[in-house]
């Protein structure tokens, strides 16, 4: 199994392999950087084909969290945990408690939260053994709990910035947006876009989720294979990563890509492919930073929802900066975002 020679290894500070025979726990916690502060990033529960794939995912995702947290203006470094869903995995409380003990053993260098496959309830179980957990239920009106409504609000702010830069639009009234995936983030985004007067086209593998946004927000639906190529102003991927590549990019009709999914580009070169088609791409880890901002506010404590929303709204200005630099230099937006994130971390190192 490769770690130092894995293609996603980027001088990570620490990688902890967590094994507990009694509960069947196999997990990896990767700390990419603590330069800006404790490494924060969620725990993903996933069925990996093998150990190499799990290590690669933890390394890649933790580096992404360093960039995301830096660009969100947070005093947090980047980390991520993966729990391997093995054939005998039983998801017992004892397993999640044991995982909590491993998180605790890092003495606050890693702060966890929900990611794919996890829930607020599981985080409460992890929190029995460590205080370095976020995404827990909080008093109403305070930072905490499910971060997806804040993520969706950040994406709305990002779509506003993109519409202003690309289309010269001051508002979203009458704009059309294709949303791929109407789960937690996609649903909340559809609600906000509908309130802003935008028209919606949606697709999801779960028919009842599509029906709900069609009923509640007057969306129309399209096929799973067509949503990215709909004749709309904005395409907003809110489901899976890796959706933009050499095969999909030539077929996009929208002039803006702005959505919540992580790792939307299959390869970094796809950013150039998108720029070559004169499509404006909002870098994923910048536009979807609302959730981690909520998590950071929860960790700081005593921050109310209105103050969280103010901080999330800063995504609009950060993206506007990136779009302006792209217009001036011709560089792809993903390259500009990576450069800015690395500069923020480097400035804190010196
Ligand atoms: P979710 O599981 O609630 O929703 C994802 C939706 O996508 C589901 O309804 C699912 O059925 C649908 N889907 C899956 N494959 C699809 C396909 N091929 N075509 C259309 N729909 C498909 O997850 P979520 O929390 O809404 O997160 C969505 C994306 O945003 C993920 O990539 C996640 O990593 C990213 N993200 C989420 C947050 C957050 O706050 N939840 C924060 C940052 C980034």
PDB file of C-alpha atoms in Angstrom, residues 48-292:
ATOM      1  CA  UNK A  48     -13.827   1.135  -0.886  1.00  0.00           C
ATOM      2  CA  UNK A  49     -12.596  -1.499  -3.340  1.00  0.00           C
ATOM      3  CA  UNK A  50      -9.321  -1.817  -1.426  1.00  0.00           C
ATOM      4  CA  UNK A  51      -7.015  -0.127   1.101  1.00  0.00           C
ATOM      5  CA  UNK A  52      -5.181   1.903  -1.571  1.00  0.00           C
ATOM      6  CA  UNK A  53      -8.433   3.517  -2.676  1.00  0.00           C
ATOM      7  CA  UNK A  54      -9.278   4.494   0.922  1.00  0.00           C
ATOM      8  CA  UNK A  55      -5.824   5.990   1.539  1.00  0.00           C
ATOM      9  CA  UNK A  56      -5.996   7.906  -1.750  1.00  0.00           C
ATOM     10  CA  UNK A  57      -9.429   9.288  -0.881  1.00  0.00           C
ATOM     11  CA  UNK A  58      -8.342  10.415   2.605  1.00  0.00           C
ATOM     12  CA  UNK A  59      -5.210  12.110   1.212  1.00  0.00           C
ATOM     13  CA  UNK A  60      -7.072  13.820  -1.646  1.00  0.00           C
ATOM     14  CA  UNK A  61     -10.023  14.978   0.450  1.00  0.00           C
ATOM     15  CA  UNK A  62      -7.863  16.319   3.299  1.00  0.00           C
ATOM     16  CA  UNK A  63      -5.789  18.434   0.900  1.00  0.00           C
ATOM     17  CA  UNK A  64      -9.050  19.747  -0.565  1.00  0.00           C
ATOM     18  CA  UNK A  65     -10.148  20.742   2.945  1.00  0.00           C
ATOM     19  CA  UNK A  66      -6.959  22.771   3.461  1.00  0.00           C
ATOM     20  CA  UNK A  67      -7.761  24.745   0.305  1.00  0.00           C
ATOM     21  CA  UNK A  68     -11.463  25.045   1.128  1.00  0.00           C
ATOM     22  CA  UNK A  69     -10.842  26.290   4.669  1.00  0.00           C
ATOM     23  CA  UNK A  70      -8.172  28.747   3.515  1.00  0.00           C
ATOM     24  CA  UNK A  71     -10.468  30.198   0.849  1.00  0.00           C
ATOM     25  CA  UNK A  72     -13.347  30.426   3.335  1.00  0.00           C
ATOM     26  CA  UNK A  73     -11.157  32.707   5.462  1.00  0.00           C
ATOM     27  CA  UNK A  74     -11.163  30.247   8.368  1.00  0.00           C
ATOM     28  CA  UNK A  75      -8.457  29.702  10.953  1.00  0.00           C
ATOM     29  CA  UNK A  76      -8.609  25.992  10.207  1.00  0.00           C
ATOM     30  CA  UNK A  77      -6.297  23.571   8.476  1.00  0.00           C
ATOM     31  CA  UNK A  78      -7.362  20.606   6.352  1.00  0.00           C
ATOM     32  CA  UNK A  79      -8.123  17.066   7.432  1.00  0.00           C
ATOM     33  CA  UNK A  80     -10.499  14.270   6.564  1.00  0.00           C
ATOM     34  CA  UNK A  81     -11.367  10.829   7.877  1.00  0.00           C
ATOM     35  CA  UNK A  82     -12.682   7.807   6.034  1.00  0.00           C
ATOM     36  CA  UNK A  83     -14.333   4.821   7.681  1.00  0.00           C
ATOM     37  CA  UNK A  84     -14.170   1.741   5.483  1.00  0.00           C
ATOM     38  CA  UNK A  85     -17.477  -0.023   5.014  1.00  0.00           C
ATOM     39  CA  UNK A  86     -16.198  -3.599   4.911  1.00  0.00           C
ATOM     40  CA  UNK A  87     -18.460  -6.617   4.136  1.00  0.00           C
ATOM     41  CA  UNK A  88     -19.075  -7.294   7.855  1.00  0.00           C
ATOM     42  CA  UNK A  89     -19.550  -3.633   8.750  1.00  0.00           C
ATOM     43  CA  UNK A  90     -22.360  -3.287  11.303  1.00  0.00           C
ATOM     44  CA  UNK A  91     -22.290   0.451  12.070  1.00  0.00           C
ATOM     45  CA  UNK A  92     -22.634  -0.228  15.799  1.00  0.00           C
ATOM     46  CA  UNK A  93     -22.497   2.495  18.424  1.00  0.00           C
ATOM     47  CA  UNK A  94     -19.385   0.774  19.807  1.00  0.00           C
ATOM     48  CA  UNK A  95     -17.627   1.181  16.438  1.00  0.00           C
ATOM     49  CA  UNK A  96     -18.414   4.900  16.237  1.00  0.00           C
ATOM     50  CA  UNK A  97     -17.400   5.376  19.875  1.00  0.00           C
ATOM     51  CA  UNK A  98     -14.077   3.682  19.152  1.00  0.00           C
ATOM     52  CA  UNK A  99     -13.644   6.003  16.174  1.00  0.00           C
ATOM     53  CA  UNK A 100     -14.318   8.913  18.552  1.00  0.00           C
ATOM     54  CA  UNK A 101     -11.475   7.676  20.773  1.00  0.00           C
ATOM     55  CA  UNK A 102      -9.095   7.753  17.806  1.00  0.00           C
ATOM     56  CA  UNK A 103     -10.202  11.313  16.966  1.00  0.00           C
ATOM     57  CA  UNK A 104      -9.662  12.243  20.609  1.00  0.00           C
ATOM     58  CA  UNK A 105      -6.154  10.747  20.594  1.00  0.00           C
ATOM     59  CA  UNK A 106      -5.140  13.572  18.220  1.00  0.00           C
ATOM     60  CA  UNK A 107      -5.831  16.093  20.994  1.00  0.00           C
ATOM     61  CA  UNK A 108      -7.720  18.540  18.817  1.00  0.00           C
ATOM     62  CA  UNK A 109      -5.364  18.552  15.820  1.00  0.00           C
ATOM     63  CA  UNK A 110      -8.298  17.056  13.872  1.00  0.00           C
ATOM     64  CA  UNK A 111     -11.943  18.193  14.175  1.00  0.00           C
ATOM     65  CA  UNK A 112     -14.502  15.993  12.511  1.00  0.00           C
ATOM     66  CA  UNK A 113     -18.048  16.487  11.151  1.00  0.00           C
ATOM     67  CA  UNK A 114     -20.518  14.689   8.870  1.00  0.00           C
ATOM     68  CA  UNK A 115     -19.665  13.781   5.313  1.00  0.00           C
ATOM     69  CA  UNK A 116     -21.147  11.256   2.872  1.00  0.00           C
ATOM     70  CA  UNK A 117     -22.709   8.301   4.701  1.00  0.00           C
ATOM     71  CA  UNK A 118     -22.729   9.972   8.133  1.00  0.00           C
ATOM     72  CA  UNK A 119     -25.513  11.701  10.042  1.00  0.00           C
ATOM     73  CA  UNK A 120     -26.091  14.047  12.956  1.00  0.00           C
ATOM     74  CA  UNK A 121     -27.079  10.982  15.023  1.00  0.00           C
ATOM     75  CA  UNK A 122     -23.774   9.194  14.306  1.00  0.00           C
ATOM     76  CA  UNK A 123     -21.857  12.368  15.201  1.00  0.00           C
ATOM     77  CA  UNK A 124     -23.636  12.391  18.549  1.00  0.00           C
ATOM     78  CA  UNK A 125     -22.334   8.852  19.136  1.00  0.00           C
ATOM     79  CA  UNK A 126     -18.777   9.863  18.148  1.00  0.00           C
ATOM     80  CA  UNK A 127     -19.098  12.842  20.516  1.00  0.00           C
ATOM     81  CA  UNK A 128     -19.534  10.502  23.508  1.00  0.00           C
ATOM     82  CA  UNK A 129     -15.765   9.952  23.293  1.00  0.00           C
ATOM     83  CA  UNK A 130     -14.370  13.246  22.034  1.00  0.00           C
ATOM     84  CA  UNK A 131     -15.209  16.928  22.064  1.00  0.00           C
ATOM     85  CA  UNK A 132     -13.534  17.448  18.680  1.00  0.00           C
ATOM     86  CA  UNK A 133     -16.796  16.927  16.762  1.00  0.00           C
ATOM     87  CA  UNK A 134     -19.096  19.382  14.992  1.00  0.00           C
ATOM     88  CA  UNK A 135     -22.343  19.045  13.087  1.00  0.00           C
ATOM     89  CA  UNK A 136     -24.177  18.288  16.337  1.00  0.00           C
ATOM     90  CA  UNK A 137     -27.712  19.467  17.091  1.00  0.00           C
ATOM     91  CA  UNK A 138     -27.700  22.980  18.553  1.00  0.00           C
ATOM     92  CA  UNK A 139     -30.188  25.357  20.079  1.00  0.00           C
ATOM     93  CA  UNK A 140     -32.463  26.724  17.370  1.00  0.00           C
ATOM     94  CA  UNK A 141     -31.047  29.846  15.708  1.00  0.00           C
ATOM     95  CA  UNK A 142     -27.429  29.011  16.558  1.00  0.00           C
ATOM     96  CA  UNK A 143     -24.641  27.656  14.316  1.00  0.00           C
ATOM     97  CA  UNK A 144     -24.576  23.863  14.104  1.00  0.00           C
ATOM     98  CA  UNK A 145     -26.588  20.870  12.921  1.00  0.00           C
ATOM     99  CA  UNK A 146     -27.067  19.996   9.255  1.00  0.00           C
ATOM    100  CA  UNK A 147     -24.833  22.414   7.307  1.00  0.00           C
ATOM    101  CA  UNK A 148     -26.546  21.962   3.918  1.00  0.00           C
ATOM    102  CA  UNK A 149     -28.885  25.017   4.113  1.00  0.00           C
ATOM    103  CA  UNK A 150     -25.783  27.204   4.668  1.00  0.00           C
ATOM    104  CA  UNK A 151     -23.988  25.439   1.826  1.00  0.00           C
ATOM    105  CA  UNK A 152     -26.958  26.170  -0.441  1.00  0.00           C
ATOM    106  CA  UNK A 153     -26.998  29.841   0.578  1.00  0.00           C
ATOM    107  CA  UNK A 154     -23.282  30.104  -0.298  1.00  0.00           C
ATOM    108  CA  UNK A 155     -24.002  28.604  -3.716  1.00  0.00           C
ATOM    109  CA  UNK A 156     -26.779  31.145  -4.271  1.00  0.00           C
ATOM    110  CA  UNK A 157     -24.273  33.920  -3.465  1.00  0.00           C
ATOM    111  CA  UNK A 158     -21.821  32.326  -5.918  1.00  0.00           C
ATOM    112  CA  UNK A 159     -24.440  32.145  -8.675  1.00  0.00           C
ATOM    113  CA  UNK A 160     -25.135  35.846  -8.109  1.00  0.00           C
ATOM    114  CA  UNK A 161     -21.430  36.656  -8.488  1.00  0.00           C
ATOM    115  CA  UNK A 162     -21.194  34.560 -11.652  1.00  0.00           C
ATOM    116  CA  UNK A 163     -24.367  36.047 -13.184  1.00  0.00           C
ATOM    117  CA  UNK A 164     -23.002  39.541 -12.570  1.00  0.00           C
ATOM    118  CA  UNK A 165     -19.581  38.751 -14.047  1.00  0.00           C
ATOM    119  CA  UNK A 166     -20.716  36.663 -16.994  1.00  0.00           C
ATOM    120  CA  UNK A 167     -24.141  37.997 -17.864  1.00  0.00           C
ATOM    121  CA  UNK A 168     -24.049  41.532 -16.399  1.00  0.00           C
ATOM    122  CA  UNK A 169     -27.101  40.664 -14.305  1.00  0.00           C
ATOM    123  CA  UNK A 170     -27.904  42.402 -11.041  1.00  0.00           C
ATOM    124  CA  UNK A 171     -30.430  39.741  -9.950  1.00  0.00           C
ATOM    125  CA  UNK A 172     -31.474  36.179 -10.724  1.00  0.00           C
ATOM    126  CA  UNK A 173     -35.057  36.934 -11.771  1.00  0.00           C
ATOM    127  CA  UNK A 174     -35.881  34.942 -14.906  1.00  0.00           C
ATOM    128  CA  UNK A 175     -32.508  33.163 -14.998  1.00  0.00           C
ATOM    129  CA  UNK A 176     -32.729  29.426 -15.707  1.00  0.00           C
ATOM    130  CA  UNK A 177     -30.741  26.926 -13.640  1.00  0.00           C
ATOM    131  CA  UNK A 178     -30.325  23.161 -14.128  1.00  0.00           C
ATOM    132  CA  UNK A 179     -29.737  21.426 -10.789  1.00  0.00           C
ATOM    133  CA  UNK A 180     -28.233  17.921 -10.854  1.00  0.00           C
ATOM    134  CA  UNK A 181     -29.164  16.217  -7.581  1.00  0.00           C
ATOM    135  CA  UNK A 182     -31.876  17.596  -5.327  1.00  0.00           C
ATOM    136  CA  UNK A 183     -30.805  16.058  -2.020  1.00  0.00           C
ATOM    137  CA  UNK A 184     -29.982  18.176   1.018  1.00  0.00           C
ATOM    138  CA  UNK A 185     -27.971  20.865  -0.805  1.00  0.00           C
ATOM    139  CA  UNK A 186     -29.840  20.744  -4.124  1.00  0.00           C
ATOM    140  CA  UNK A 187     -33.265  20.984  -2.482  1.00  0.00           C
ATOM    141  CA  UNK A 188     -32.286  24.005  -0.386  1.00  0.00           C
ATOM    142  CA  UNK A 189     -30.672  25.645  -3.402  1.00  0.00           C
ATOM    143  CA  UNK A 190     -33.842  25.145  -5.464  1.00  0.00           C
ATOM    144  CA  UNK A 191     -35.850  26.825  -2.697  1.00  0.00           C
ATOM    145  CA  UNK A 192     -33.545  29.863  -2.661  1.00  0.00           C
ATOM    146  CA  UNK A 193     -33.393  30.121  -6.454  1.00  0.00           C
ATOM    147  CA  UNK A 194     -37.172  29.895  -6.693  1.00  0.00           C
ATOM    148  CA  UNK A 195     -37.512  32.688  -4.112  1.00  0.00           C
ATOM    149  CA  UNK A 196     -35.072  34.752  -6.230  1.00  0.00           C
ATOM    150  CA  UNK A 197     -37.293  34.288  -9.304  1.00  0.00           C
ATOM    151  CA  UNK A 198     -35.121  31.784 -11.203  1.00  0.00           C
ATOM    152  CA  UNK A 199     -36.613  28.980 -13.324  1.00  0.00           C
ATOM    153  CA  UNK A 200     -35.519  25.415 -12.480  1.00  0.00           C
ATOM    154  CA  UNK A 201     -34.810  22.202 -14.366  1.00  0.00           C
ATOM    155  CA  UNK A 202     -33.864  19.279 -12.130  1.00  0.00           C
ATOM    156  CA  UNK A 203     -32.835  15.617 -12.194  1.00  0.00           C
ATOM    157  CA  UNK A 204     -32.205  13.064  -9.458  1.00  0.00           C
ATOM    158  CA  UNK A 205     -32.046   9.282  -9.305  1.00  0.00           C
ATOM    159  CA  UNK A 206     -34.711   9.457  -6.557  1.00  0.00           C
ATOM    160  CA  UNK A 207     -38.043  10.211  -8.261  1.00  0.00           C
ATOM    161  CA  UNK A 208     -39.729  11.427  -5.062  1.00  0.00           C
ATOM    162  CA  UNK A 209     -37.083  14.139  -4.588  1.00  0.00           C
ATOM    163  CA  UNK A 210     -37.687  15.378  -8.137  1.00  0.00           C
ATOM    164  CA  UNK A 211     -41.447  15.357  -7.562  1.00  0.00           C
ATOM    165  CA  UNK A 212     -41.030  17.425  -4.397  1.00  0.00           C
ATOM    166  CA  UNK A 213     -39.121  20.291  -6.054  1.00  0.00           C
ATOM    167  CA  UNK A 214     -41.469  20.221  -9.041  1.00  0.00           C
ATOM    168  CA  UNK A 215     -44.459  20.528  -6.684  1.00  0.00           C
ATOM    169  CA  UNK A 216     -42.992  23.069  -4.301  1.00  0.00           C
ATOM    170  CA  UNK A 217     -40.972  25.273  -6.646  1.00  0.00           C
ATOM    171  CA  UNK A 218     -42.537  24.768 -10.083  1.00  0.00           C
ATOM    172  CA  UNK A 219     -39.385  23.058 -11.419  1.00  0.00           C
ATOM    173  CA  UNK A 220     -39.485  20.945 -14.560  1.00  0.00           C
ATOM    174  CA  UNK A 221     -37.622  17.653 -14.692  1.00  0.00           C
ATOM    175  CA  UNK A 222     -35.309  16.153 -17.269  1.00  0.00           C
ATOM    176  CA  UNK A 223     -33.422  12.883 -17.711  1.00  0.00           C
ATOM    177  CA  UNK A 224     -30.350  11.974 -15.664  1.00  0.00           C
ATOM    178  CA  UNK A 225     -28.237  11.927 -18.831  1.00  0.00           C
ATOM    179  CA  UNK A 226     -29.503  15.308 -20.031  1.00  0.00           C
ATOM    180  CA  UNK A 227     -29.353  17.589 -16.994  1.00  0.00           C
ATOM    181  CA  UNK A 228     -25.768  18.823 -17.479  1.00  0.00           C
ATOM    182  CA  UNK A 229     -26.501  19.674 -21.111  1.00  0.00           C
ATOM    183  CA  UNK A 230     -29.818  21.492 -20.623  1.00  0.00           C
ATOM    184  CA  UNK A 231     -30.379  24.763 -22.509  1.00  0.00           C
ATOM    185  CA  UNK A 232     -30.176  26.985 -19.417  1.00  0.00           C
ATOM    186  CA  UNK A 233     -28.050  29.884 -18.141  1.00  0.00           C
ATOM    187  CA  UNK A 234     -26.466  28.007 -15.229  1.00  0.00           C
ATOM    188  CA  UNK A 235     -25.708  24.351 -14.629  1.00  0.00           C
ATOM    189  CA  UNK A 236     -25.437  23.498 -10.936  1.00  0.00           C
ATOM    190  CA  UNK A 237     -24.020  20.062 -10.083  1.00  0.00           C
ATOM    191  CA  UNK A 238     -25.178  19.132  -6.565  1.00  0.00           C
ATOM    192  CA  UNK A 239     -24.746  15.349  -6.665  1.00  0.00           C
ATOM    193  CA  UNK A 240     -21.475  13.675  -7.569  1.00  0.00           C
ATOM    194  CA  UNK A 241     -17.869  14.590  -8.241  1.00  0.00           C
ATOM    195  CA  UNK A 242     -16.022  14.097 -11.539  1.00  0.00           C
ATOM    196  CA  UNK A 243     -18.921  15.187 -13.749  1.00  0.00           C
ATOM    197  CA  UNK A 244     -16.895  17.531 -15.984  1.00  0.00           C
ATOM    198  CA  UNK A 245     -14.429  15.867 -18.331  1.00  0.00           C
ATOM    199  CA  UNK A 246     -13.360  15.764 -21.975  1.00  0.00           C
ATOM    200  CA  UNK A 247     -16.617  14.019 -22.927  1.00  0.00           C
ATOM    201  CA  UNK A 248     -19.142  16.164 -21.033  1.00  0.00           C
ATOM    202  CA  UNK A 249     -17.609  19.646 -21.381  1.00  0.00           C
ATOM    203  CA  UNK A 250     -18.112  19.945 -25.181  1.00  0.00           C
ATOM    204  CA  UNK A 251     -21.862  19.291 -24.722  1.00  0.00           C
ATOM    205  CA  UNK A 252     -22.600  21.953 -22.084  1.00  0.00           C
ATOM    206  CA  UNK A 253     -24.964  24.701 -23.261  1.00  0.00           C
ATOM    207  CA  UNK A 254     -24.954  26.859 -20.106  1.00  0.00           C
ATOM    208  CA  UNK A 255     -22.437  29.687 -19.859  1.00  0.00           C
ATOM    209  CA  UNK A 256     -22.016  29.302 -16.067  1.00  0.00           C
ATOM    210  CA  UNK A 257     -21.148  26.250 -13.939  1.00  0.00           C
ATOM    211  CA  UNK A 258     -21.858  26.906 -10.269  1.00  0.00           C
ATOM    212  CA  UNK A 259     -22.858  24.078  -7.944  1.00  0.00           C
ATOM    213  CA  UNK A 260     -22.205  22.411  -4.627  1.00  0.00           C
ATOM    214  CA  UNK A 261     -20.716  19.004  -5.479  1.00  0.00           C
ATOM    215  CA  UNK A 262     -17.146  18.390  -4.350  1.00  0.00           C
ATOM    216  CA  UNK A 263     -14.429  17.608  -6.917  1.00  0.00           C
ATOM    217  CA  UNK A 264     -16.530  18.489  -9.967  1.00  0.00           C
ATOM    218  CA  UNK A 265     -13.584  18.411 -12.384  1.00  0.00           C
ATOM    219  CA  UNK A 266     -12.397  14.922 -13.309  1.00  0.00           C
ATOM    220  CA  UNK A 267      -8.868  16.309 -13.769  1.00  0.00           C
ATOM    221  CA  UNK A 268      -7.395  19.791 -13.176  1.00  0.00           C
ATOM    222  CA  UNK A 269      -7.010  20.138 -16.975  1.00  0.00           C
ATOM    223  CA  UNK A 270     -10.797  20.166 -17.257  1.00  0.00           C
ATOM    224  CA  UNK A 271     -10.720  23.712 -15.854  1.00  0.00           C
ATOM    225  CA  UNK A 272      -8.836  24.786 -18.986  1.00  0.00           C
ATOM    226  CA  UNK A 273     -11.295  22.866 -21.193  1.00  0.00           C
ATOM    227  CA  UNK A 274     -14.175  24.773 -19.574  1.00  0.00           C
ATOM    228  CA  UNK A 275     -12.385  28.132 -19.971  1.00  0.00           C
ATOM    229  CA  UNK A 276     -11.668  27.315 -23.635  1.00  0.00           C
ATOM    230  CA  UNK A 277     -15.411  27.020 -24.179  1.00  0.00           C
ATOM    231  CA  UNK A 278     -15.881  30.469 -22.602  1.00  0.00           C
ATOM    232  CA  UNK A 279     -17.907  28.971 -19.746  1.00  0.00           C
ATOM    233  CA  UNK A 280     -17.435  30.551 -16.311  1.00  0.00           C
ATOM    234  CA  UNK A 281     -16.690  27.910 -13.666  1.00  0.00           C
ATOM    235  CA  UNK A 282     -17.109  28.712  -9.946  1.00  0.00           C
ATOM    236  CA  UNK A 283     -14.419  26.561  -8.281  1.00  0.00           C
ATOM    237  CA  UNK A 284     -16.242  23.939  -6.206  1.00  0.00           C
ATOM    238  CA  UNK A 285     -14.400  24.305  -2.926  1.00  0.00           C
ATOM    239  CA  UNK A 286     -14.903  28.071  -2.955  1.00  0.00           C
ATOM    240  CA  UNK A 287     -18.617  28.120  -3.793  1.00  0.00           C
ATOM    241  CA  UNK A 288     -19.535  25.222  -1.477  1.00  0.00           C
ATOM    242  CA  UNK A 289     -17.724  26.591   1.604  1.00  0.00           C
ATOM    243  CA  UNK A 290     -20.948  27.599   3.423  1.00  0.00           C
ATOM    244  CA  UNK A 291     -21.173  24.286   5.263  1.00  0.00           C
ATOM    245  CA  UNK A 292     -17.645  24.415   6.652  1.00  0.00           C
TER     246      UNK A 292
END
